[in-house]
GROMACS .gro file of C-alpha atoms in nm:
model
  257
    1MET     CA    1   0.078   0.152  -0.121
    2PHE     CA    2   0.380   0.103   0.107
    3GLU     CA    3   0.169   0.174   0.414
    4ARG     CA    4   0.006  -0.164   0.346
    5PHE     CA    5   0.338  -0.352   0.354
    6THR     CA    6   0.398  -0.565   0.662
    7GLN     CA    7   0.717  -0.505   0.859
    8GLN     CA    8   0.871  -0.813   0.697
    9SER     CA    9   0.780  -0.689   0.348
   10ARG     CA   10   0.938  -0.353   0.420
   11ARG     CA   11   1.255  -0.525   0.540
   12VAL     CA   12   1.262  -0.723   0.215
   13VAL     CA   13   1.277  -0.396   0.021
   14VAL     CA   14   1.557  -0.265   0.244
   15LEU     CA   15   1.749  -0.594   0.219
   16ALA     CA   16   1.710  -0.590  -0.160
   17GLN     CA   17   1.905  -0.265  -0.164
   18GLU     CA   18   2.174  -0.418   0.056
   19GLU     CA   19   2.201  -0.718  -0.175
   20SER     CA   20   2.233  -0.490  -0.478
   21ARG     CA   21   2.506  -0.290  -0.306
   22MET     CA   22   2.687  -0.610  -0.205
   23LEU     CA   23   2.693  -0.722  -0.571
   24ARG     CA   24   2.810  -0.374  -0.675
   25HIS     CA   25   2.500  -0.327  -0.889
   26ASN     CA   26   2.368   0.022  -0.959
   27HIS     CA   27   2.000  -0.081  -0.960
   28ILE     CA   28   1.748  -0.286  -0.762
   29GLY     CA   29   1.590  -0.547  -0.987
   30SER     CA   30   1.363  -0.846  -0.941
   31GLU     CA   31   1.668  -1.060  -0.860
   32HIS     CA   32   1.753  -0.835  -0.566
   33LEU     CA   33   1.395  -0.854  -0.438
   34LEU     CA   34   1.430  -1.233  -0.443
   35LEU     CA   35   1.758  -1.212  -0.251
   36GLY     CA   36   1.590  -0.976  -0.004
   37MET     CA   37   1.318  -1.235   0.061
   38LEU     CA   38   1.579  -1.505   0.115
   39HIS     CA   39   1.778  -1.271   0.341
   40GLU     CA   40   1.474  -1.186   0.554
   41ASP     CA   41   1.444  -1.396   0.869
   42GLY     CA   42   1.091  -1.536   0.869
   43GLY     CA   43   0.782  -1.470   0.661
   44THR     CA   44   0.570  -1.691   0.437
   45ALA     CA   45   0.788  -1.635   0.131
   46THR     CA   46   1.106  -1.727   0.317
   47ASP     CA   47   0.945  -2.043   0.454
   48VAL     CA   48   0.825  -2.156   0.110
   49LEU     CA   49   1.160  -2.085  -0.054
   50ALA     CA   50   1.341  -2.275   0.221
   51SER     CA   51   1.107  -2.573   0.184
   52ALA     CA   52   1.182  -2.570  -0.190
   53GLY     CA   53   1.551  -2.606  -0.108
   54ILE     CA   54   1.652  -2.256  -0.219
   55THR     CA   55   1.930  -2.099  -0.016
   56ILE     CA   56   2.046  -1.740  -0.030
   57GLU     CA   57   2.398  -1.857  -0.111
   58ALA     CA   58   2.281  -2.052  -0.417
   59ALA     CA   59   2.056  -1.769  -0.536
   60ARG     CA   60   2.324  -1.505  -0.483
   61SER     CA   61   2.576  -1.715  -0.674
   62LEU     CA   62   2.334  -1.761  -0.965
   63VAL     CA   63   2.247  -1.391  -0.974
   64GLY     CA   64   2.618  -1.312  -0.986
   65GLU     CA   65   2.661  -1.561  -1.269
   66LEU     CA   66   2.370  -1.425  -1.476
   67ALA     CA   67   2.416  -1.054  -1.410
   68GLY     CA   68   2.786  -1.038  -1.333
   69PRO     CA   69   2.943  -0.815  -1.068
   70GLY     CA   70   2.929  -0.439  -1.093
   71ASP     CA   71   3.230  -0.219  -1.157
   72LYS     CA   72   3.231  -0.030  -0.830
   73LEU     CA   73   3.047  -0.008  -0.502
   74PRO     CA   74   2.746   0.224  -0.549
   75SER     CA   75   2.701   0.516  -0.312
   76GLY     CA   76   2.384   0.688  -0.207
   77HIS     CA   77   2.039   0.595  -0.329
   78ILE     CA   78   2.006   0.290  -0.556
   79PRO     CA   79   1.703   0.316  -0.788
   80PHE     CA   80   1.451   0.042  -0.862
   81THR     CA   81   1.424  -0.084  -1.217
   82GLN     CA   82   1.089  -0.047  -1.390
   83ARG     CA   83   1.050  -0.425  -1.363
   84ALA     CA   84   1.103  -0.418  -0.985
   85LYS     CA   85   0.858  -0.129  -0.949
   86LYS     CA   86   0.600  -0.325  -1.145
   87ILE     CA   87   0.648  -0.626  -0.919
   88LEU     CA   88   0.586  -0.415  -0.610
   89GLU     CA   89   0.272  -0.275  -0.773
   90LEU     CA   90   0.156  -0.626  -0.866
   91SER     CA   91   0.205  -0.736  -0.505
   92LEU     CA   92  -0.093  -0.516  -0.416
   93ARG     CA   93  -0.301  -0.691  -0.683
   94GLU     CA   94  -0.199  -1.029  -0.542
   95ALA     CA   95  -0.305  -0.918  -0.195
   96LEU     CA   96  -0.640  -0.789  -0.321
   97GLU     CA   97  -0.705  -1.109  -0.515
   98GLN     CA   98  -0.665  -1.298  -0.188
   99ALA     CA   99  -0.891  -1.047  -0.008
  100LYS     CA  100  -0.605  -0.936   0.218
  101SER     CA  101  -0.576  -0.584   0.353
  102TYR     CA  102  -0.198  -0.611   0.390
  103ILE     CA  103   0.090  -0.689   0.154
  104GLY     CA  104   0.303  -0.974   0.287
  105THR     CA  105   0.624  -1.128   0.160
  106GLU     CA  106   0.414  -1.398  -0.007
  107HIS     CA  107   0.244  -1.136  -0.223
  108ILE     CA  108   0.580  -0.995  -0.337
  109LEU     CA  109   0.693  -1.348  -0.425
  110LEU     CA  110   0.371  -1.419  -0.616
  111ALA     CA  111   0.410  -1.092  -0.808
  112LEU     CA  112   0.772  -1.176  -0.886
  113MET     CA  113   0.665  -1.509  -1.038
  114ARG     CA  114   0.412  -1.331  -1.262
  115ASP     CA  115   0.706  -1.173  -1.443
  116ALA     CA  116   0.842  -1.497  -1.588
  117ASP     CA  117   1.098  -1.315  -1.805
  118GLY     CA  118   1.252  -1.126  -1.512
  119MET     CA  119   1.583  -1.238  -1.369
  120GLY     CA  120   1.427  -1.304  -1.030
  121ALA     CA  121   1.177  -1.550  -1.182
  122ARG     CA  122   1.448  -1.712  -1.394
  123VAL     CA  123   1.665  -1.768  -1.087
  124LEU     CA  124   1.365  -1.919  -0.908
  125GLU     CA  125   1.293  -2.155  -1.196
  126ARG     CA  126   1.656  -2.266  -1.217
  127LEU     CA  127   1.667  -2.345  -0.846
  128ALA     CA  128   1.313  -2.467  -0.772
  129GLY     CA  129   1.169  -2.596  -1.097
  130PRO     CA  130   0.843  -2.494  -1.270
  131LEU     CA  131   0.696  -2.170  -1.139
  132PRO     CA  132   0.328  -2.281  -1.145
  133ALA     CA  133   0.404  -2.555  -0.890
  134LEU     CA  134   0.592  -2.309  -0.669
  135ARG     CA  135   0.307  -2.061  -0.699
  136ARG     CA  136   0.063  -2.324  -0.570
  137GLN     CA  137   0.290  -2.386  -0.273
  138VAL     CA  138   0.298  -2.015  -0.192
  139LEU     CA  139  -0.083  -1.987  -0.212
  140GLU     CA  140  -0.129  -2.290   0.012
  141ALA     CA  141   0.121  -2.158   0.266
  142ALA     CA  142  -0.042  -1.814   0.261
  143GLU     CA  143  -0.383  -1.967   0.325
  144ALA     CA  144  -0.248  -2.173   0.615
  145ALA     CA  145  -0.071  -1.871   0.767
  146ALA     CA  146  -0.368  -1.633   0.727
  147PRO     CA  147  -0.464  -1.461   1.056
  148GLY     CA  148  -0.794  -1.538   1.222
  149PRO     CA  149  -1.100  -1.312   1.175
  150ALA     CA  150  -1.026  -1.101   1.485
  151ALA     CA  151  -0.662  -1.043   1.388
  152ALA     CA  152  -0.763  -0.964   1.029
  153ARG     CA  153  -1.014  -0.705   1.150
  154GLY     CA  154  -0.748  -0.551   1.372
  155ALA     CA  155  -0.502  -0.533   1.083
  156GLU     CA  156  -0.765  -0.376   0.860
  157HIS     CA  157  -0.848  -0.121   1.131
  158GLU     CA  158  -0.481  -0.020   1.152
  159LEU     CA  159  -0.463   0.021   0.774
  160TRP     CA  160  -0.775   0.236   0.767
  161ALA     CA  161  -0.619   0.451   1.039
  162ALA     CA  162  -0.287   0.478   0.852
  163ASP     CA  163  -0.463   0.567   0.527
  164TRP     CA  164  -0.671   0.826   0.708
  165ARG     CA  165  -0.368   0.991   0.871
  166HIS     CA  166  -0.196   0.999   0.531
  167ALA     CA  167  -0.499   1.164   0.372
  168GLN     CA  168  -0.523   1.417   0.657
  169GLY     CA  169  -0.156   1.511   0.618
  170PHE     CA  170  -0.191   1.543   0.240
  171ALA     CA  171  -0.491   1.773   0.280
  172ARG     CA  172  -0.319   1.990   0.541
  173GLU     CA  173  -0.007   2.033   0.328
  174GLY     CA  174  -0.204   2.142   0.023
  175ASN     CA  175  -0.194   2.506  -0.070
  176PHE     CA  176  -0.442   2.558  -0.350
  177PRO     CA  177  -0.624   2.880  -0.442
  178PRO     CA  178  -0.992   2.855  -0.337
  179PRO     CA  179  -1.228   2.802  -0.630
  180PRO     CA  180  -1.582   2.941  -0.633
  181VAL     CA  181  -1.839   2.784  -0.400
  182ALA     CA  182  -2.015   2.612  -0.690
  183SER     CA  183  -1.689   2.436  -0.776
  184PHE     CA  184  -1.654   2.326  -0.414
  185ARG     CA  185  -2.001   2.175  -0.433
  186HIS     CA  186  -1.904   1.964  -0.733
  187LEU     CA  187  -1.594   1.848  -0.546
  188LEU     CA  188  -1.772   1.775  -0.218
  189ALA     CA  189  -2.058   1.570  -0.363
  190PRO     CA  190  -1.842   1.272  -0.472
  191ILE     CA  191  -1.638   1.300  -0.150
  192ASP     CA  192  -1.958   1.277   0.052
  193ARG     CA  193  -2.063   0.966  -0.141
  194ARG     CA  194  -1.724   0.802  -0.086
  195LEU     CA  195  -1.729   0.884   0.284
  196ALA     CA  196  -2.076   0.730   0.304
  197GLY     CA  197  -1.926   0.414   0.150
  198ILE     CA  198  -1.649   0.411   0.412
  199GLU     CA  199  -1.911   0.450   0.686
  200ARG     CA  200  -2.101   0.152   0.550
  201ARG     CA  201  -1.778  -0.051   0.543
  202LEU     CA  202  -1.714   0.040   0.907
  203GLY     CA  203  -2.073  -0.025   1.011
  204LEU     CA  204  -2.145   0.342   1.084
  205ALA     CA  205  -2.395   0.421   0.809
  206ASP     CA  206  -2.721   0.586   0.912
  207ASP     CA  207  -2.844   0.636   0.553
  208GLN     CA  208  -2.891   1.005   0.620
  209GLU     CA  209  -2.890   1.218   0.307
  210ALA     CA  210  -2.711   1.552   0.298
  211ALA     CA  211  -2.936   1.852   0.332
  212PRO     CA  212  -2.992   2.051   0.010
  213GLY     CA  213  -2.741   2.315  -0.087
  214PHE     CA  214  -2.372   2.364  -0.038
  215ARG     CA  215  -2.396   2.427   0.338
  216GLY     CA  216  -2.587   2.102   0.392
  217LEU     CA  217  -2.327   1.912   0.189
  218LEU     CA  218  -2.045   2.069   0.390
  219ILE     CA  219  -2.212   1.972   0.718
  220SER     CA  220  -2.263   1.618   0.590
  221VAL     CA  221  -1.896   1.577   0.491
  222HIS     CA  222  -1.778   1.717   0.824
  223GLY     CA  223  -2.012   1.488   1.016
  224ARG     CA  224  -1.897   1.181   0.828
  225LEU     CA  225  -1.529   1.274   0.880
  226THR     CA  226  -1.587   1.319   1.252
  227ALA     CA  227  -1.769   0.986   1.284
  228ILE     CA  228  -1.492   0.799   1.098
  229GLU     CA  229  -1.217   0.965   1.303
  230ARG     CA  230  -1.400   0.879   1.626
  231HIS     CA  231  -1.448   0.517   1.517
  232LEU     CA  232  -1.081   0.478   1.420
  233GLY     CA  233  -0.965   0.641   1.741
  234ILE     CA  234  -0.790   0.922   1.558
  235SER     CA  235  -0.739   1.244   1.745
  236VAL     CA  236  -0.698   1.545   1.519
  237ASP     CA  237  -0.573   1.872   1.664
  238ARG     CA  238  -0.785   2.135   1.495
  239GLY     CA  239  -0.666   2.489   1.463
  240PRO     CA  240  -0.878   2.802   1.507
  241GLY     CA  241  -1.173   2.799   1.271
  242GLU     CA  242  -1.144   2.425   1.201
  243GLU     CA  243  -1.427   2.311   1.427
  244GLY     CA  244  -1.652   2.257   1.128
  245PRO     CA  245  -1.980   2.418   1.019
  246GLU     CA  246  -2.288   2.413   1.233
  247LYS     CA  247  -2.637   2.362   1.104
  248GLY     CA  248  -2.796   2.691   1.023
  249GLU     CA  249  -2.463   2.871   1.022
  250GLU     CA  250  -2.430   3.128   0.749
  251GLY     CA  251  -2.132   3.100   0.518
  252PRO     CA  252  -1.917   3.384   0.390
  253GLU     CA  253  -2.049   3.335   0.039
  254GLN     CA  254  -2.383   3.247  -0.110
  255GLU     CA  255  -2.400   2.932  -0.318
  256ALA     CA  256  -2.361   3.006  -0.687
  257GLU     CA  257  -2.588   2.824  -0.924
   0.00000   0.00000   0.00000
């Protein structure tokens, strides 16, 4: 999920940790995410909060009043609360509901306001008034700041590429005992269908069905992977024996029925 965060959204998460440490808290909660958004220089969320008259000084003071200072300065990693984790997960839902391929600061702010009982939302309501009105402001600002079609396509392309590199790395790091060929066939069939869906999304689909049998399915998956990598401009260094199957090539095992 974090690969979809914009640079500003990622800085918000880092700044939330700094705000928590500054208050001597031993956790990162929704209130610290709010302070991180106010601390961040720029971004849709920061602009909306500023237009609502919310300053980081006022929010930090109110957080200190509601939560109180911690006993000592925390060292090392500061964990997220379950509430903060849920807000970050909901930010993806907010982005998807707006048909965005990225998660911006506005989506984190919208997710934070969903959790009306959280301290972050309570601080917002104390400083800016009713949350529904503020939510409308965020949605309007997000719509006005949305990138044009060309920029949106470019951003989506980068996300596809990032997701693909992540999937490649995950696959290469795996070390699983090989199941029988028949089991591979059952695994490859849904993968082939999903890759066909990605090809259609990228405008690469040729509606070609995989040839019967395990070898045909393997060739189909390899062909789709190669086409997607070529389209995304991803260069994959293949080791010996990783060139992929050729049509008519005999496999080391016969397909089990």
